[in-house]
Coordinates of C-alpha atoms in Angstrom, one line a residue:
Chain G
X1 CA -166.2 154.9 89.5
X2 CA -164.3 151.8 87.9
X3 CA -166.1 148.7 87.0
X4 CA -166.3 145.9 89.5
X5 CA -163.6 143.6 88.7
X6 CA -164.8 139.8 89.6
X7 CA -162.8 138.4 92.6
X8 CA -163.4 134.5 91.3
X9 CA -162.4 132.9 88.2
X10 CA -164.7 129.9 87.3
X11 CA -161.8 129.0 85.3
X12 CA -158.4 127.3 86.0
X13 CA -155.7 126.3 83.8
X14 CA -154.2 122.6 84.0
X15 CA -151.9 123.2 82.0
X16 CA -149.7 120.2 79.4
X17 CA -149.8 119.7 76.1
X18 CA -151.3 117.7 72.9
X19 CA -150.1 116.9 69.7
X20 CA -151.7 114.9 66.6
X21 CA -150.2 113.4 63.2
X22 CA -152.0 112.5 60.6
X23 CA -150.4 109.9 58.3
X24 CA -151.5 108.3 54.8
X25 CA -152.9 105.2 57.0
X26 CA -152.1 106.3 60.1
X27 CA -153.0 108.7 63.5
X28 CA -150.7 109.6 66.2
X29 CA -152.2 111.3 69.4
X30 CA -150.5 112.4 72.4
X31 CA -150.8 114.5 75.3
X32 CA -148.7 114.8 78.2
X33 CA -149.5 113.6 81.8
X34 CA -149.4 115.9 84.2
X35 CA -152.1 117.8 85.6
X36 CA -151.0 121.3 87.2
X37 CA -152.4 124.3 88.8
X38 CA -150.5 127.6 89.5
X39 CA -146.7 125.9 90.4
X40 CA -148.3 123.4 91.8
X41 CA -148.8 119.6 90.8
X42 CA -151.7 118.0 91.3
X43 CA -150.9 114.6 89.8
X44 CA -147.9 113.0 87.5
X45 CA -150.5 110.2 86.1
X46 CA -153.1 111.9 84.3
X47 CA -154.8 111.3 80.5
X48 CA -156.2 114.1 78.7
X49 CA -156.7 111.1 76.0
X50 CA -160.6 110.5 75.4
X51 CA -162.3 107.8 73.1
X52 CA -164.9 109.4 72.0
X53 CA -165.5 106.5 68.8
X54 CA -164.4 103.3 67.3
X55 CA -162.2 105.7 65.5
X56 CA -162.2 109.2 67.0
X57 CA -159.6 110.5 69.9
X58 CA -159.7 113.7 71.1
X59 CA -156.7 115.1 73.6
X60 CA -157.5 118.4 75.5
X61 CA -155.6 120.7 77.1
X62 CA -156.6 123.5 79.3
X63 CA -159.3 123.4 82.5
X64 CA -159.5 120.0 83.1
X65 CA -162.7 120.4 84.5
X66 CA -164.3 121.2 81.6
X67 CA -162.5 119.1 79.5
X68 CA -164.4 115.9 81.5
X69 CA -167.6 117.8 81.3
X70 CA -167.3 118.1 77.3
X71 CA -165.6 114.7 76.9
X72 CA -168.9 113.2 78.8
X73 CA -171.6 115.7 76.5
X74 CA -170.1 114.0 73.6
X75 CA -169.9 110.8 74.9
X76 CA -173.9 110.6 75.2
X77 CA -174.5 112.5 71.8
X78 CA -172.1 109.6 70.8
X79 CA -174.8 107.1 72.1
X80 CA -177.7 108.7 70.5
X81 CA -176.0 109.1 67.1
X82 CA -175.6 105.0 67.7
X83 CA -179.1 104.1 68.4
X84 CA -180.2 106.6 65.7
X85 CA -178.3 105.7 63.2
X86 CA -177.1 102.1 63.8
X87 CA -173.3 102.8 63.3
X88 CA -170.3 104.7 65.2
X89 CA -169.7 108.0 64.4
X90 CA -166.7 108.5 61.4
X91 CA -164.3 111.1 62.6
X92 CA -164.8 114.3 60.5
X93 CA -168.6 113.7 61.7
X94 CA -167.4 113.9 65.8
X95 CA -165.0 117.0 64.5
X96 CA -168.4 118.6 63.6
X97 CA -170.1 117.9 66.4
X98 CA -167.0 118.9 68.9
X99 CA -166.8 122.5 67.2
X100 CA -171.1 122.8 67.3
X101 CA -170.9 121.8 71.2
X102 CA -168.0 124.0 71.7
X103 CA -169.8 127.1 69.8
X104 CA -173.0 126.4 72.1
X105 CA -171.0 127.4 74.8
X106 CA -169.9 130.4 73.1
X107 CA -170.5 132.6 76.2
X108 CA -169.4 130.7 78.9
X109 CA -167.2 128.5 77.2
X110 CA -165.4 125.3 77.8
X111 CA -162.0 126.1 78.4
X112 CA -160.6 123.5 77.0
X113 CA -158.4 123.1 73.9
X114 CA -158.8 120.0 71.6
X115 CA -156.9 118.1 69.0
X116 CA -159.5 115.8 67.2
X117 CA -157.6 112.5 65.8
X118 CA -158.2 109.8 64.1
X119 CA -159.0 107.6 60.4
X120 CA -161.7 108.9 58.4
X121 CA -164.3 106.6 56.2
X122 CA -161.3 105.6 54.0
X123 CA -158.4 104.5 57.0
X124 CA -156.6 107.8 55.8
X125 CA -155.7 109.6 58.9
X126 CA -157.0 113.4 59.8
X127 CA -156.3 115.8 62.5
X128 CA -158.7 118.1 63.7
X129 CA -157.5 121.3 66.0
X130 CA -160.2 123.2 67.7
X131 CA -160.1 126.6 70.2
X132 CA -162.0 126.9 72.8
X133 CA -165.0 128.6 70.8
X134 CA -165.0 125.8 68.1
X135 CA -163.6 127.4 65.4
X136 CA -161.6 123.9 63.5
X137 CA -159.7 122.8 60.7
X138 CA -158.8 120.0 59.2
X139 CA -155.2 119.7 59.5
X140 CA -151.6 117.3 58.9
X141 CA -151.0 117.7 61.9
X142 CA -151.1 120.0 65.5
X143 CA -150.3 120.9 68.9
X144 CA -152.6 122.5 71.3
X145 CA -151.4 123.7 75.4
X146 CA -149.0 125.1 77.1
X147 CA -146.4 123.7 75.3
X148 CA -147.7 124.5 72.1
X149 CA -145.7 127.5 71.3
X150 CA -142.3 125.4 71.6
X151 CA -144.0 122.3 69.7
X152 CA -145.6 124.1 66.2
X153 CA -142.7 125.5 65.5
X154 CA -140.7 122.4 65.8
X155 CA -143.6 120.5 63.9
X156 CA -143.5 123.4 61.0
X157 CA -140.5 122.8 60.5
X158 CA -140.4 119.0 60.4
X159 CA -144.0 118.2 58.7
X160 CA -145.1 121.5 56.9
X161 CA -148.2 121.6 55.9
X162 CA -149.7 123.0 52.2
X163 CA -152.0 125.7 52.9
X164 CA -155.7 124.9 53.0
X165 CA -156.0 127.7 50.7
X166 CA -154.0 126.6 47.7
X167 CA -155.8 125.3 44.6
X168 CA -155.6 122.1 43.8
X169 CA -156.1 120.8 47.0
X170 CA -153.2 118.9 48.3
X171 CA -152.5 116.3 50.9
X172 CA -152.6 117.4 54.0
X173 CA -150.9 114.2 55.6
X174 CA -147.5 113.5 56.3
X175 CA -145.5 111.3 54.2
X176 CA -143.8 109.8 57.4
X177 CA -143.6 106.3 58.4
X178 CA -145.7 105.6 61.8
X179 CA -142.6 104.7 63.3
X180 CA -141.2 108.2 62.0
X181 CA -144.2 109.8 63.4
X182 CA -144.3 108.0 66.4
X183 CA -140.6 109.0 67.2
X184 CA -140.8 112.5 66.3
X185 CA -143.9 112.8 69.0
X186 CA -141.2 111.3 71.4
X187 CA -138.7 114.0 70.6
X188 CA -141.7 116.6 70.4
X189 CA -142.2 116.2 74.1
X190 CA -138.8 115.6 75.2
X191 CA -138.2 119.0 74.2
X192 CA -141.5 120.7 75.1
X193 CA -140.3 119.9 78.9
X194 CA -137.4 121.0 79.0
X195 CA -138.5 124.8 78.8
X196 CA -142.4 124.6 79.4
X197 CA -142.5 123.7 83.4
X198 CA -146.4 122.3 82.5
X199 CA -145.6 120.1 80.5
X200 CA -143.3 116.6 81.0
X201 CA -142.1 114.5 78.8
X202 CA -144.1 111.3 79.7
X203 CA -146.8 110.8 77.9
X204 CA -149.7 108.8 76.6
X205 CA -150.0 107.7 73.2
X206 CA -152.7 106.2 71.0
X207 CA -151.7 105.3 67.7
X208 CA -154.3 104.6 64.9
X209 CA -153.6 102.3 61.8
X210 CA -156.3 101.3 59.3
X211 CA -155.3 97.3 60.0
X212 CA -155.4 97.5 63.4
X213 CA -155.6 99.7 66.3
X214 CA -153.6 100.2 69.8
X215 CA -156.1 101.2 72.8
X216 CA -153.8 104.2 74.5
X217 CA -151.3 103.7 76.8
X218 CA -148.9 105.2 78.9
X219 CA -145.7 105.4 77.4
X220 CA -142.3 107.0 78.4
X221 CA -139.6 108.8 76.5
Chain F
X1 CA -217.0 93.0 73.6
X2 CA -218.8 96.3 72.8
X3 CA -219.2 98.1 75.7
X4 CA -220.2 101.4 74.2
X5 CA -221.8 103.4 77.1
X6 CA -218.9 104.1 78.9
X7 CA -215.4 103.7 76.4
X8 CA -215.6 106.5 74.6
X9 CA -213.3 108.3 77.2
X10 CA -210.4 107.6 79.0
X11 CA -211.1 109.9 81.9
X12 CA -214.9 108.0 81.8
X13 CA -215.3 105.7 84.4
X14 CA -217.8 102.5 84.3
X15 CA -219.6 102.0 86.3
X16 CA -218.3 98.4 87.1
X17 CA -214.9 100.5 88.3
X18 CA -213.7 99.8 84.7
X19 CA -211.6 102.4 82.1
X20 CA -212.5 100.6 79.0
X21 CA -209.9 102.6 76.7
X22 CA -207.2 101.3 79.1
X23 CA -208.7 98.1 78.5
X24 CA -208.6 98.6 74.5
X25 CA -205.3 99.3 74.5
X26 CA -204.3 96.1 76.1
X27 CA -206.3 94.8 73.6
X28 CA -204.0 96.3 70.5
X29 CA -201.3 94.5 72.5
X30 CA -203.1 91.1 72.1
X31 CA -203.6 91.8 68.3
X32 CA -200.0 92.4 68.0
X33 CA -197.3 89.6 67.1
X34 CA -195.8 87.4 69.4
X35 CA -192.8 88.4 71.6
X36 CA -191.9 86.3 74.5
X37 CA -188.8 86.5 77.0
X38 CA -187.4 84.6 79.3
X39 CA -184.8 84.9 82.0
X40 CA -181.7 83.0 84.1
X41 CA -179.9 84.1 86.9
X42 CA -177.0 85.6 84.7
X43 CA -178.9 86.3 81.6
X44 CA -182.3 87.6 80.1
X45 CA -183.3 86.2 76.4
X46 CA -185.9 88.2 74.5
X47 CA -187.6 86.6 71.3
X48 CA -190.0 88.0 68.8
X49 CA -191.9 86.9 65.3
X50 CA -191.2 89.0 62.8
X51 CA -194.6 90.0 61.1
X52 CA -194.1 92.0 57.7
X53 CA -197.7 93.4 56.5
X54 CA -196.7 92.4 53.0
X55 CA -194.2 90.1 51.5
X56 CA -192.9 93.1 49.4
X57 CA -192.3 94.7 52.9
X58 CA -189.7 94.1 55.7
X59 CA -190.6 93.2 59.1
X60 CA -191.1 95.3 61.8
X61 CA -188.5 96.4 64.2
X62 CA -189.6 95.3 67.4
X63 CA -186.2 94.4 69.5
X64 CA -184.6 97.7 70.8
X65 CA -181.4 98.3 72.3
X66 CA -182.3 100.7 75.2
X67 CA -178.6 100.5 76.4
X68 CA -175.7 98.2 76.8
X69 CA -177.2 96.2 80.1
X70 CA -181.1 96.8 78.8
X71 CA -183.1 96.1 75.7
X72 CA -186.7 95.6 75.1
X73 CA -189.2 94.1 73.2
X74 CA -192.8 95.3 72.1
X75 CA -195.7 94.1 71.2
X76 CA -199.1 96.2 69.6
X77 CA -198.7 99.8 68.0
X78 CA -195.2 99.2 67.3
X79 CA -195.0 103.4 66.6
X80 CA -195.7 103.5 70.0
X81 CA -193.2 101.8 71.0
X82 CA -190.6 103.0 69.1
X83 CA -191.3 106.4 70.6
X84 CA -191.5 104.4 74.6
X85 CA -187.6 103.3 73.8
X86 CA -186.3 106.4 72.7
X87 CA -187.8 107.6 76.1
X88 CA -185.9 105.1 77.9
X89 CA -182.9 105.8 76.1
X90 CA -182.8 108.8 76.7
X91 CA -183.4 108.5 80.3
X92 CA -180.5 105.5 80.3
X93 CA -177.9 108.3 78.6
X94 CA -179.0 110.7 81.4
X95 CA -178.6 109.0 84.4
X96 CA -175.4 107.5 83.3
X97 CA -174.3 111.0 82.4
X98 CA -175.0 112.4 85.8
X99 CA -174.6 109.4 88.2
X100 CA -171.3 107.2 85.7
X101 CA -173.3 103.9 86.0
X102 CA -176.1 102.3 84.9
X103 CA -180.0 102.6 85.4
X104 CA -180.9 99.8 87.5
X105 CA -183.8 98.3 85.7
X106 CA -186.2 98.9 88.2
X107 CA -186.4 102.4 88.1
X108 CA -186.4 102.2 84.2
X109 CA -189.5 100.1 84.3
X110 CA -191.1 102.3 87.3
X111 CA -190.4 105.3 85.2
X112 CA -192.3 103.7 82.3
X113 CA -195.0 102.9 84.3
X114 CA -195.7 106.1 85.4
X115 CA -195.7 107.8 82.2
X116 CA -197.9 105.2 80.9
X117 CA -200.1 105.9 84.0
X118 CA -200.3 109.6 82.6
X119 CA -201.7 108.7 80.0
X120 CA -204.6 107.1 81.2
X121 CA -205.9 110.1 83.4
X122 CA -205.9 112.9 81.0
X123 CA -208.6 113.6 78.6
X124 CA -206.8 115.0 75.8
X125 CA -204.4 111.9 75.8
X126 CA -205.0 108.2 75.0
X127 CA -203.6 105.5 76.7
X128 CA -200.0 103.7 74.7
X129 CA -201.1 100.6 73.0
X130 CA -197.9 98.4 73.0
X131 CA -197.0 96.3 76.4
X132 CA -193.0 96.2 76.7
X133 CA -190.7 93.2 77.7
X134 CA -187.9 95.4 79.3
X135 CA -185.0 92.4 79.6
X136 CA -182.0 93.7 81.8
X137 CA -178.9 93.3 83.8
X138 CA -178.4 95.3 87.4
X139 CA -176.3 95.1 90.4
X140 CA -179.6 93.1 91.7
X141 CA -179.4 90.6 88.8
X142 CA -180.9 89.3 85.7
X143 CA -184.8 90.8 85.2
X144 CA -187.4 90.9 83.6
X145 CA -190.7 93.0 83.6
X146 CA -194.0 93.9 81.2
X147 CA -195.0 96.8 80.8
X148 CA -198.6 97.4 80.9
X149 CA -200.4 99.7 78.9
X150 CA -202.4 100.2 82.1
X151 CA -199.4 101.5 83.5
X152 CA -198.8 98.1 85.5
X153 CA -195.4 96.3 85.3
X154 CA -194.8 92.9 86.6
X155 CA -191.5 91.1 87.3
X156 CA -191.0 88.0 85.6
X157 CA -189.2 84.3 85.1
X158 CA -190.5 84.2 81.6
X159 CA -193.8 85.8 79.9
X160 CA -195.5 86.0 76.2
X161 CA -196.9 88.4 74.5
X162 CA -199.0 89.3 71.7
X163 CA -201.4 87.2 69.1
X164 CA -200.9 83.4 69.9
X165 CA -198.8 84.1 73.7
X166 CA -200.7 81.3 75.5
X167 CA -199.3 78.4 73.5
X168 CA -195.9 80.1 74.3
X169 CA -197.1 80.8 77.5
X170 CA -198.1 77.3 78.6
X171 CA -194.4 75.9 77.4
X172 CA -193.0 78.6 79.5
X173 CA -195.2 77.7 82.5
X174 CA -193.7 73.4 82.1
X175 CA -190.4 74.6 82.3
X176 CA -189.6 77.9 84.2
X177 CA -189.0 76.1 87.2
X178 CA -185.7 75.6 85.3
X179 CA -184.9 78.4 83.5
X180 CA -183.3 80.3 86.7
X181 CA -179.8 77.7 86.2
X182 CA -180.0 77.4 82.8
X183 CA -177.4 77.8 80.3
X184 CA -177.4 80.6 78.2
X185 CA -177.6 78.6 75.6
X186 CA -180.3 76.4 77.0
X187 CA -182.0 79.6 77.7
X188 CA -182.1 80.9 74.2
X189 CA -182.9 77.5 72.4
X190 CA -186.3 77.5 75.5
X191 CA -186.8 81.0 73.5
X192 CA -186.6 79.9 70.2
X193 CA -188.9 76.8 71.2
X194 CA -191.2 79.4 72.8
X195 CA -191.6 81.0 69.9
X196 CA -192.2 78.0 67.8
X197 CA -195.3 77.2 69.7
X198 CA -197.0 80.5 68.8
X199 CA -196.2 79.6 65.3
X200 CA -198.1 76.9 65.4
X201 CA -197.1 74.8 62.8
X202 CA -195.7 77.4 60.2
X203 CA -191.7 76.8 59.2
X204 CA -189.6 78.0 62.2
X205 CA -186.8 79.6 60.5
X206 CA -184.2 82.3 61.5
X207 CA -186.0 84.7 59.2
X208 CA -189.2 84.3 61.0
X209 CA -187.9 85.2 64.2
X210 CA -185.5 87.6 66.3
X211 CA -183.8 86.8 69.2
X212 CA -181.9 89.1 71.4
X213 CA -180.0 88.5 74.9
X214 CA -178.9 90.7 77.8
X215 CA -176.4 88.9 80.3
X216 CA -173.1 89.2 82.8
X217 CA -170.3 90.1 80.6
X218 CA -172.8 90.1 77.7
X219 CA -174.0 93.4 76.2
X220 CA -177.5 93.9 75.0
X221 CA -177.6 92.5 71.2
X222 CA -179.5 90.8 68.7
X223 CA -178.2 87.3 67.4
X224 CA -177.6 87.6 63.8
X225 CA -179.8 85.1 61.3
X226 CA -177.0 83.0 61.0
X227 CA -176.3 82.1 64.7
X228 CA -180.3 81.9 64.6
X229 CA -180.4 79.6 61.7
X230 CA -177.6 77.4 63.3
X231 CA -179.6 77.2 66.8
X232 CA -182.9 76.1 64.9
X233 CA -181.0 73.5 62.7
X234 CA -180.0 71.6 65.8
X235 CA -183.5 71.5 66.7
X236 CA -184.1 69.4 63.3
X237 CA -181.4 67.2 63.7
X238 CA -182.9 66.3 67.4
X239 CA -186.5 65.9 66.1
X240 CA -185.0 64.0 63.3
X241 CA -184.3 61.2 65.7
X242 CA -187.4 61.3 66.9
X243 CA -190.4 60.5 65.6
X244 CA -191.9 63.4 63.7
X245 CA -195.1 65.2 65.2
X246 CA -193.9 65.1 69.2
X247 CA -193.9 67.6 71.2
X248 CA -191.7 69.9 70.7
X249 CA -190.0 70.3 74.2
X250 CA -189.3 66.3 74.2
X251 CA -186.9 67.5 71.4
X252 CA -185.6 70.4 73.1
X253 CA -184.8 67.6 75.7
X254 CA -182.7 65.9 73.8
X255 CA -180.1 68.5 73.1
X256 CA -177.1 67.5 74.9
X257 CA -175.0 66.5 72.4
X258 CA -175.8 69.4 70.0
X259 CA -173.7 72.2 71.6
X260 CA -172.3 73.4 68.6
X261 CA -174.3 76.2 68.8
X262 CA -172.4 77.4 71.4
X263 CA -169.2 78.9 69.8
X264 CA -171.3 80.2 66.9
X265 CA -173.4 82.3 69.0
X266 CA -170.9 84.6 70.9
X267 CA -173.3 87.2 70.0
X268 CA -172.0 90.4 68.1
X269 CA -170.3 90.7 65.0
X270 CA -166.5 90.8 65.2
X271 CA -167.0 92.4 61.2
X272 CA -164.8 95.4 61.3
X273 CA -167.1 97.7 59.6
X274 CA -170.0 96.4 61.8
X275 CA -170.8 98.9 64.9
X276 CA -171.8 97.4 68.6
X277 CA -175.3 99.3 68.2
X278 CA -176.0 97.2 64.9
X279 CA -179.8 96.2 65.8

């Protein structure tokens, strides 16, 4: 007598990729825009780019669904936090909160997989990457989605990061340009699409700079 | 005053139909200080004096964000209060989390009602002592209600609140006729003359008072002192003209050369570090 199998998935995978650099002043964050299911595409135009604070994107790959339902849970906490404490949340606080909703759900869990960016309370940027389950680190840089197996590499390679283990803590940050950054997301995805069919090369971008910031757009190649 | 026979319970009956502890707690409203509001078609001005028990002390909060198209303002146990906005706060964040759009006012207020209505047939409870002025912006318009708490609400033009309302009251009563095509700006300098009235000769200064506004394109927020200061200065200069000791609304009437207020006020700090929720 084998176990019943379950003959419905509550889950679905979207599919498309995210990638974050963190920069001495700076934060790149990108995800690609389409939105997939099996070989199917179920629309070229879509952001997996959420605001979640003055200061604080987060891009999401994975079940889309879910994705929107955790995107909107952290939107309200974001709204209490404001009337409880008079101010917007800094980043590394949302990274906590993103991995303590995420673990809440530890048995049924959002299937969603996040790349926390943004400038912390000193305009330095950070990167946060999450699994689904909220485990998180504070990283240089990430990728996170379908593409991500073709992108860390590539990013290894390009950005390396010093451990998190090594004593005295060093600089996790890039010593890239924005510009530098910026392009290397470019080429990051141009590549990603040629072998991963979930992921395109068109993408959209939010870049974060302590003097000024750029809402997120939709940019090409 | 002392009607001891029948107040010791709210669930007691008089037997002139009254509830005497509902009654008492409108009376905590009356002991508290002024807040007054007043409203447009477009936009909804709330006012308050700031009463500090010492002068060692700040000044109670009683302006509260309840979200970006409602705010409030209390008047009486101002604990209460605080705990009557985190309620409708909360509820704000949960319809816009299941429905994407705002609470229409009217059900906020309803809601409030009710609860307060609660609270006024159960034994073990006691009735809220703060009456609200819940100022907000729906599909429907610009409103603005008190709360009762009996567990009434009314819809108002304008209304006062609180220790020495009626002189604020009667200005409001001259001139509401006019309020419904006034100016923003017209509006908050009638709030800021309100609530010079129920000063009643002490200093109006920007320290002295808060004032907070709800309107199309306008998120809820409270005026910083400055824009406060600036409004109230160009009161002076009118009455300066004048002779001194009138009535204050001739020199209200006398404003239309002093718009500088107007670019000065935009409302909310473009400071960098300064967050949208900064009450």
């Amino acid at each position: 007598m084998t176990k019943q199998q379950a003959n419905w998935s509550p889950y679905d995978n979207n599919g498309g990729s995210c990638v974050a650099i963190a920069g001495a002043d700076y934060c790149v964050i990108a995800a690609d825009t389409r939105m997939s299911t099996g070989y199917n595409i179920l629309t070229r135009d879509y952001s997996k780019i959420c605001k979640l604070a003055d200061k604080c994107v987060m891009a999401s790959s994975g079940f889309q669904a879910d994705v929107r339902a955790l995107q909107k849970q952290l939107a309200a906490r974001h709204l209490i936090y404001q009337h409880q404490h008079n101010k917007q949340m800094s980043c590394p606080a949302m990274a906590q909160l993103l991995s303590n909703t995420l673990y809440y759900k530890r048995f049924f869990p959002y299937y969603s997989f996040n790349v926390l960016g943004g400038l912390d309370n000193e305009g330095k940027g950070c990167v946060f990457t999450y699994d689904a389950v909220g485990s998180y680190e504070k990283v240089g840089y990430s990728s996170q989605g379908s593409g991500s197996t073709l992108i860390m590499p590539f990013l290894d390679n390009q950005l390396k990061s010093p451990s998190p283990l090594l004593l005295p803590a060093q600089d996790a940050v890039t010593p890239l340009v924005e510009a530098e950054a910026i392009d290397l997301v470019k080429t990051v995805f141009a590549s990603a699409s040629e072998r991963d069919i979930y992921t395109v090369r068109r993408q959209t971008r939010t870049c974060y700079h302590k003097c000024s910031w750029y809402p997120p757009g939709i940019h090409g190649t | 005053m002392f009607r001891n026979q029948y107040d010791t319970d709210v669930t007691t009956w008089s037997p002139a139909g009254r509830l005497f502890q509902v009654e008492y707690a409108m009376e905590a409203v009356k002991q508290g200080s002024a807040a007054i509001g007043l409203r447009s078609k477009t936009h909804v001005v709330l006012g308050c004096v700031n009463k500090a028990n010492s002068e060692l002390s700040s000044h109670q909060k009683k302006i509260f964000k309840v979200d970006d198209h409602i705010g409030v303002a209390i008047a009486g146990l101002t604990a209460d209060g605080r705990v009557l906005s985190r309620y409708m706060r909360n509820e704000c964040i949960n319809y816009s989390f299941t429905y994407e759009s705002p609470l229409p006012v009217g059900r906020l207020v309803v809601q409030l009602a009710d609860k307060a209505q609660v609270c006024t047939q159960r034994s073990w409870k006691r009735p809220y002592g703060v009456g609200l002025l819940v100022a907000g912006l729906d599909e429907s318009g610009a409103h603005l209600y008190y709360n009762c708490p009996s567990g009434n609400y009314f819809e108002y033009q304008a209304f006062a609140i609180g220790s020495r309302s009626q002189a604020a009251k009667t200005y409001l009563e001259r001139r509401f006729e006019n309020f419904t095509d006034s100016s923003r700006d017209d509006l908050v300098k009638d709030a800021i003359t309100a609530i010079r009235e129920t000063l009643q000769g002490e200093a109006l200064k920007s320290s002295i008072c808060t004032i907070a506004v709800v309107g199309v394109g306008e998120p809820f927020h409270v005026l910083d002192q400055g824009t406060v200061q600036q409004i109230i200065d160009t009161f002076e200069i009118a009455a300066e003209q004048e002779d001194p000791a009138t009535e204050p609304d001739a020199a209200t009437g006398q404003e239309a050369a002093t718009e500088q207020g107007t670019a000065a006020d935009q409302g909310g700090s473009t400071d960098e570090g300064a967050a949208p929720m900064d009450i």
